[in-house]
Amino acid sequence: MEETYLLNVEGVKKKILHGGQGELPKLQDGSKFTFHFQTLKDDFERTVIDDSREAGMPMEIIVGKMFKLEIWETLLSSMRIGEVAEFWCDAIHTGMYALVSRGMRRIAEGRDPLEGQKHRCGMGNMFDYHSTGYEDLDELQRTPQPLIFIMELFRVRGWWGWLPGLQQLGQAAQLLLPGQVEDPSAYKRDTWAMSKEEKLAAVPVLHSEGNRLVLRREFAQAAAKYQEAVICLRNLQAKEKPWEDGWLKLESLVTPLVLNYCQCQLELGEYYEVLEHTTELLQKHNDNAKAYFKRAKAHAAVWNEREAREDFQRVAHLDPSMAAAVKKELKQLGERMRKKHVEERKRYQGLFQSSQGL
């Protein structure tokens, strides 16, 4: 089930991934939300920033207790029990996320969430300290950006008091201990909720589904399958050390999926997206002839003649078996450019003659 709509809040979009039960909860100060969440970047790979499932503990916030990330209370208030929803939030709502995440991570690590802070407001602390202690959070702090939150609401109930040892978050948040939350409603697991083994098993299935959709020329749907498979692998890759064996094995699975995704985008006319993803791929793998070929076609489509020719020439150099395809593409590019120049000359002549007649 997927339903996308706007909440009555500027800069927020909601997509229901799994419907909940009953009516929207009636809330009052002291009501308590219990939920799992995942925070993602709004990028192609939907890079995971935080995941309460991996921490092994769901989260709890209390209505009216001035949670630092105010938008979360609004998001949760729009959900029914058992619902799973994805929220896109513009940067106007996510500026404090780095500080909130730092506190939650420190609690999960058994540290004081307010360690090192002065008795000042959160924003003041953010400027006092140049680093949160986490590289990815430092990036968010330097460059505020839209974020995606996937939330699964388990229950809403009255406030029964703070959990021992977690008072230090005060007006920020609580994390429940394992076993204190009812099992969520049964639903088809999305990739965000999968274990490592489930993600690995899902990749070939998604790859095959994408290929099947390509044969049916359903390119947008195929691209979505390839992208979901890439997200699974990137999430796993984030736990590996770059360029070591585990990371490289996953990268070898990512590369053909990204190329398939780019081919779909070429078919859909999304040329600048192809340029973006092939360029990113070539920064890691500068000998990939197929990536150069797709980038060359995208350059040609947006009239970047010099860049297209350079990439086509690289393809022929890296993979002589593609020389015939390159020759054909270069011929088509030359014909298109000549036609474009002829049309431009005619247009300029028409403009010149019109100005002479004035």
XYZ file of C-alpha atoms in Angstrom:
358
model
C 0.000 0.000 0.000
C 1.418 3.369 -0.949
C -0.326 6.694 -0.693
C 1.515 9.977 -1.031
C 0.171 13.284 0.145
C 1.124 16.554 1.791
C 0.553 17.177 5.464
C -0.657 20.640 6.422
C 2.952 21.565 7.108
C 5.261 23.393 4.740
C 8.193 21.283 3.550
C 6.802 17.859 4.539
C 5.576 14.992 2.347
C 4.236 11.674 3.589
C 4.041 8.260 1.942
C 2.209 5.432 3.706
C 4.116 2.168 3.277
C 1.793 0.070 5.429
C -1.598 1.148 6.717
C -2.300 1.239 10.426
C -5.350 0.312 12.471
C -8.223 2.327 13.921
C -8.513 6.083 14.135
C -5.760 8.624 14.615
C -4.764 8.622 18.321
C -6.218 11.354 20.506
C -3.212 13.134 21.963
C -2.651 15.304 25.002
C 0.403 16.496 26.891
C 2.076 13.465 28.393
C 0.977 11.030 25.671
C 3.835 8.773 24.707
C 4.770 7.583 21.203
C 6.690 4.311 20.910
C 8.205 3.697 17.481
C 11.108 2.522 15.383
C 12.708 4.939 12.954
C 15.278 5.131 10.230
C 16.862 8.361 9.037
C 18.061 8.585 5.430
C 19.727 11.158 3.242
C 17.690 12.364 0.281
C 20.162 10.981 -2.252
C 20.082 8.261 -4.897
C 21.367 5.644 -2.508
C 19.184 6.875 0.378
C 22.211 6.680 2.650
C 21.265 5.489 6.139
C 22.247 7.868 8.938
C 20.535 6.221 11.923
C 18.472 3.075 12.431
C 16.862 2.296 15.793
C 16.538 -1.375 14.812
C 20.303 -1.726 14.544
C 20.655 -0.099 17.953
C 18.305 -2.832 19.204
C 16.001 -0.356 20.948
C 12.855 1.443 19.768
C 12.409 5.080 20.648
C 9.893 6.958 22.727
C 8.996 10.640 22.844
C 6.439 12.401 24.997
C 3.971 14.961 23.672
C 4.511 18.450 25.058
C 7.994 17.759 26.448
C 9.765 19.983 23.927
C 11.528 17.296 21.913
C 14.387 19.071 20.141
C 13.283 17.873 16.700
C 9.779 19.321 16.859
C 8.688 18.008 13.466
C 8.774 14.404 14.745
C 5.816 15.039 17.035
C 3.887 16.352 14.019
C 4.840 13.339 11.902
C 3.877 10.803 14.537
C 0.600 12.615 15.203
C -0.426 11.815 11.611
C 0.033 8.043 12.081
C -2.233 5.208 13.206
C -1.121 2.308 15.387
C 0.779 -0.245 13.288
C 1.371 2.214 10.451
C 4.683 2.454 8.631
C 5.228 5.759 6.851
C 7.993 7.580 5.020
C 8.316 11.327 5.535
C 10.368 13.722 3.418
C 11.263 16.813 5.449
C 12.867 19.930 4.039
C 15.958 21.439 5.660
C 13.817 23.973 7.564
C 12.756 21.067 9.815
C 16.008 19.083 10.084
C 18.568 21.636 11.298
C 18.684 20.163 14.817
C 18.926 16.535 13.730
C 22.695 16.292 14.227
C 22.371 17.250 17.901
C 19.435 14.918 18.503
C 21.235 12.029 16.805
C 24.397 12.659 18.804
C 22.446 12.327 22.056
C 20.708 9.137 20.940
C 23.952 7.560 19.770
C 25.686 8.349 23.041
C 22.889 6.720 25.022
C 23.116 3.606 22.831
C 26.877 3.559 23.522
C 26.266 3.830 27.268
C 27.630 7.394 27.447
C 26.253 10.603 28.876
C 24.200 12.232 26.066
C 25.075 15.710 27.378
C 28.769 14.965 27.751
C 30.845 18.087 27.204
C 27.928 20.458 26.723
C 27.596 23.768 28.489
C 24.317 24.808 30.066
C 23.117 26.618 26.999
C 20.494 26.108 24.341
C 21.092 23.412 21.748
C 21.833 25.886 18.973
C 24.403 27.633 21.125
C 26.119 24.338 21.843
C 26.184 23.552 18.153
C 28.192 26.682 17.445
C 30.437 26.257 20.485
C 31.599 22.819 19.386
C 32.767 22.311 15.839
C 32.424 18.532 15.959
C 29.684 16.242 17.213
C 32.176 13.409 17.460
C 30.591 11.684 14.447
C 31.782 12.476 10.935
C 28.421 12.000 9.230
C 26.661 14.227 11.770
C 29.326 16.902 11.327
C 28.457 16.945 7.633
C 24.767 17.464 8.426
C 25.683 20.217 10.839
C 27.793 22.016 8.230
C 25.307 21.492 5.403
C 21.642 21.453 6.501
C 19.671 19.355 4.034
C 16.363 17.553 3.547
C 16.106 14.195 5.296
C 13.834 11.171 4.986
C 12.384 9.556 8.112
C 10.797 6.101 7.977
C 8.711 5.494 11.090
C 6.811 2.496 12.426
C 4.392 3.445 15.216
C 3.812 0.685 17.775
C 1.622 2.401 20.358
C 0.520 5.625 21.990
C -0.249 5.726 25.682
C -0.209 7.966 28.763
C 3.091 9.003 30.335
C 4.096 6.570 33.068
C 7.370 8.200 34.046
C 10.941 8.337 32.806
C 12.927 5.145 32.490
C 15.752 4.881 35.068
C 19.067 6.232 33.895
C 17.666 8.117 30.899
C 16.639 11.331 32.651
C 19.683 13.082 31.204
C 17.998 13.470 27.852
C 15.462 15.551 29.738
C 13.421 17.323 27.111
C 14.974 15.424 24.228
C 14.032 11.729 23.985
C 13.971 8.257 25.527
C 15.003 4.833 24.270
C 13.054 1.832 25.556
C 14.797 -1.339 26.588
C 14.235 -4.452 24.426
C 11.077 -6.383 25.269
C 9.056 -3.364 26.435
C 7.290 -2.934 23.109
C 4.533 -5.018 21.564
C 5.328 -6.786 18.286
C 4.506 -4.607 15.271
C 1.668 -5.541 12.928
C 2.569 -8.084 10.267
C 3.319 -6.574 6.864
C 5.585 -7.123 3.906
C 9.014 -6.010 5.069
C 10.481 -3.108 3.159
C 14.240 -3.108 2.588
C 14.795 -0.608 5.417
C 13.594 -3.200 7.945
C 15.539 -6.184 6.550
C 18.425 -7.965 8.221
C 21.787 -8.320 6.466
C 20.861 -11.794 5.219
C 17.480 -10.614 3.959
C 19.054 -7.703 2.094
C 21.560 -10.009 0.375
C 18.777 -12.401 -0.589
C 16.614 -9.547 -1.916
C 19.246 -8.172 -4.307
C 19.147 -10.898 -7.009
C 15.352 -10.938 -6.812
C 15.145 -7.184 -7.351
C 17.734 -7.426 -10.142
C 15.674 -10.067 -11.934
C 12.458 -8.094 -11.476
C 14.167 -5.049 -12.964
C 15.354 -7.036 -15.972
C 11.847 -8.423 -16.521
C 10.372 -4.918 -16.440
C 12.987 -3.685 -18.944
C 11.923 -6.385 -21.379
C 8.389 -5.028 -21.031
C 9.780 -1.506 -21.571
C 8.492 -0.420 -18.175
C 11.616 1.605 -17.533
C 10.454 3.707 -14.564
C 9.377 0.606 -12.639
C 12.587 -1.211 -13.578
C 14.696 1.735 -12.405
C 12.939 1.619 -9.032
C 13.845 -2.082 -8.650
C 17.494 -1.476 -9.514
C 17.633 1.479 -7.141
C 16.162 -0.560 -4.287
C 18.777 -3.260 -4.847
C 21.545 -0.625 -4.788
C 20.173 0.747 -1.515
C 20.323 -2.729 0.056
C 23.947 -3.135 -0.988
C 25.033 0.369 0.007
C 23.530 -0.140 3.464
C 25.583 -3.301 3.829
C 28.660 -1.669 2.329
C 28.528 1.118 4.912
C 29.471 -1.470 7.535
C 32.575 -2.571 5.623
C 35.955 -0.883 5.420
C 36.307 0.836 2.003
C 38.328 -1.047 -0.613
C 38.762 -4.161 1.519
C 37.467 -7.567 0.376
C 33.965 -7.334 1.826
C 33.464 -3.815 0.462
C 34.811 -4.774 -2.973
C 32.536 -7.822 -3.259
C 29.498 -5.640 -2.589
C 30.794 -2.990 -5.007
C 31.004 -5.594 -7.746
C 27.276 -6.169 -7.258
C 26.459 -2.461 -7.129
C 28.148 -1.500 -10.400
C 25.935 -3.434 -12.872
C 22.821 -2.311 -11.006
C 23.803 1.352 -11.310
C 24.526 0.846 -15.016
C 21.117 -0.778 -15.505
C 19.504 2.097 -13.633
C 21.302 4.585 -15.899
C 20.139 2.740 -19.000
C 16.552 3.086 -17.803
C 17.099 6.800 -17.211
C 18.484 7.165 -20.746
C 15.308 5.572 -22.060
C 13.248 7.952 -19.930
C 15.173 11.019 -21.128
C 16.633 11.777 -17.681
C 20.030 12.655 -19.135
C 21.396 14.806 -16.324
C 20.692 12.053 -13.809
C 22.687 9.680 -16.017
C 25.561 12.169 -16.096
C 25.507 12.407 -12.315
C 25.537 8.685 -11.583
C 27.958 7.609 -14.300
C 30.398 10.326 -13.245
C 30.179 9.149 -9.639
C 30.734 5.567 -10.756
C 33.746 6.518 -12.885
C 35.356 8.304 -9.950
C 35.710 4.859 -8.360
C 36.108 2.768 -11.513
C 37.763 4.852 -14.234
C 38.208 1.851 -16.523
C 34.523 0.993 -16.878
C 33.790 1.223 -20.610
C 30.036 0.772 -20.175
C 29.846 3.717 -17.784
C 31.739 5.909 -20.274
C 29.411 4.751 -23.058
C 26.248 5.667 -21.147
C 27.739 8.981 -20.067
C 28.726 9.720 -23.660
C 25.155 9.090 -24.835
C 23.842 11.413 -22.136
C 26.349 14.124 -23.122
C 25.312 13.740 -26.753
C 21.634 14.049 -25.843
C 22.204 17.408 -24.124
C 24.489 18.736 -26.917
C 27.784 18.417 -25.018
C 29.638 17.462 -28.201
C 33.208 17.677 -26.941
C 32.498 15.668 -23.772
C 30.548 13.065 -25.741
C 33.365 12.562 -28.229
C 35.957 12.250 -25.469
C 33.910 9.605 -23.663
C 33.204 7.649 -26.843
C 36.921 7.631 -27.617
C 37.663 6.287 -24.125
C 35.158 3.492 -24.717
C 36.872 2.413 -27.951
C 40.260 2.503 -26.194
C 39.108 0.514 -23.138
C 36.990 -2.046 -24.984
C 37.838 -2.595 -28.705
C 34.796 -4.899 -28.993
C 32.624 -1.787 -28.659
C 34.406 0.043 -31.508
C 31.577 -0.596 -33.985
C 28.956 0.757 -31.570
C 31.144 3.806 -30.895
C 31.578 4.455 -34.631
C 27.801 4.354 -35.088
C 27.196 6.733 -32.166
C 29.852 9.187 -33.405
C 28.270 9.210 -36.855
C 24.835 9.928 -35.371
C 26.330 12.634 -33.156
C 27.975 14.317 -36.150
C 24.725 14.269 -38.113
C 22.758 15.707 -35.204
C 25.307 18.468 -34.632
C 25.373 19.410 -38.349
C 21.577 19.539 -38.409
C 21.583 21.696 -35.291
C 24.106 24.122 -36.807
C 22.047 24.397 -40.021
C 18.890 25.140 -38.043
C 20.715 27.744 -35.955
C 22.063 29.491 -39.069
C 18.575 29.618 -40.576
C 17.183 31.006 -37.333
C 19.861 33.704 -37.118
C 19.357 34.625 -40.787
C 15.631 34.982 -40.141
C 16.279 37.208 -37.165
C 18.759 39.312 -39.196
C 16.308 39.737 -42.075
C 13.540 40.676 -39.658
C 15.719 43.328 -38.072
C 16.630 44.708 -41.532
C 12.934 45.101 -42.368
C 12.241 47.189 -39.263
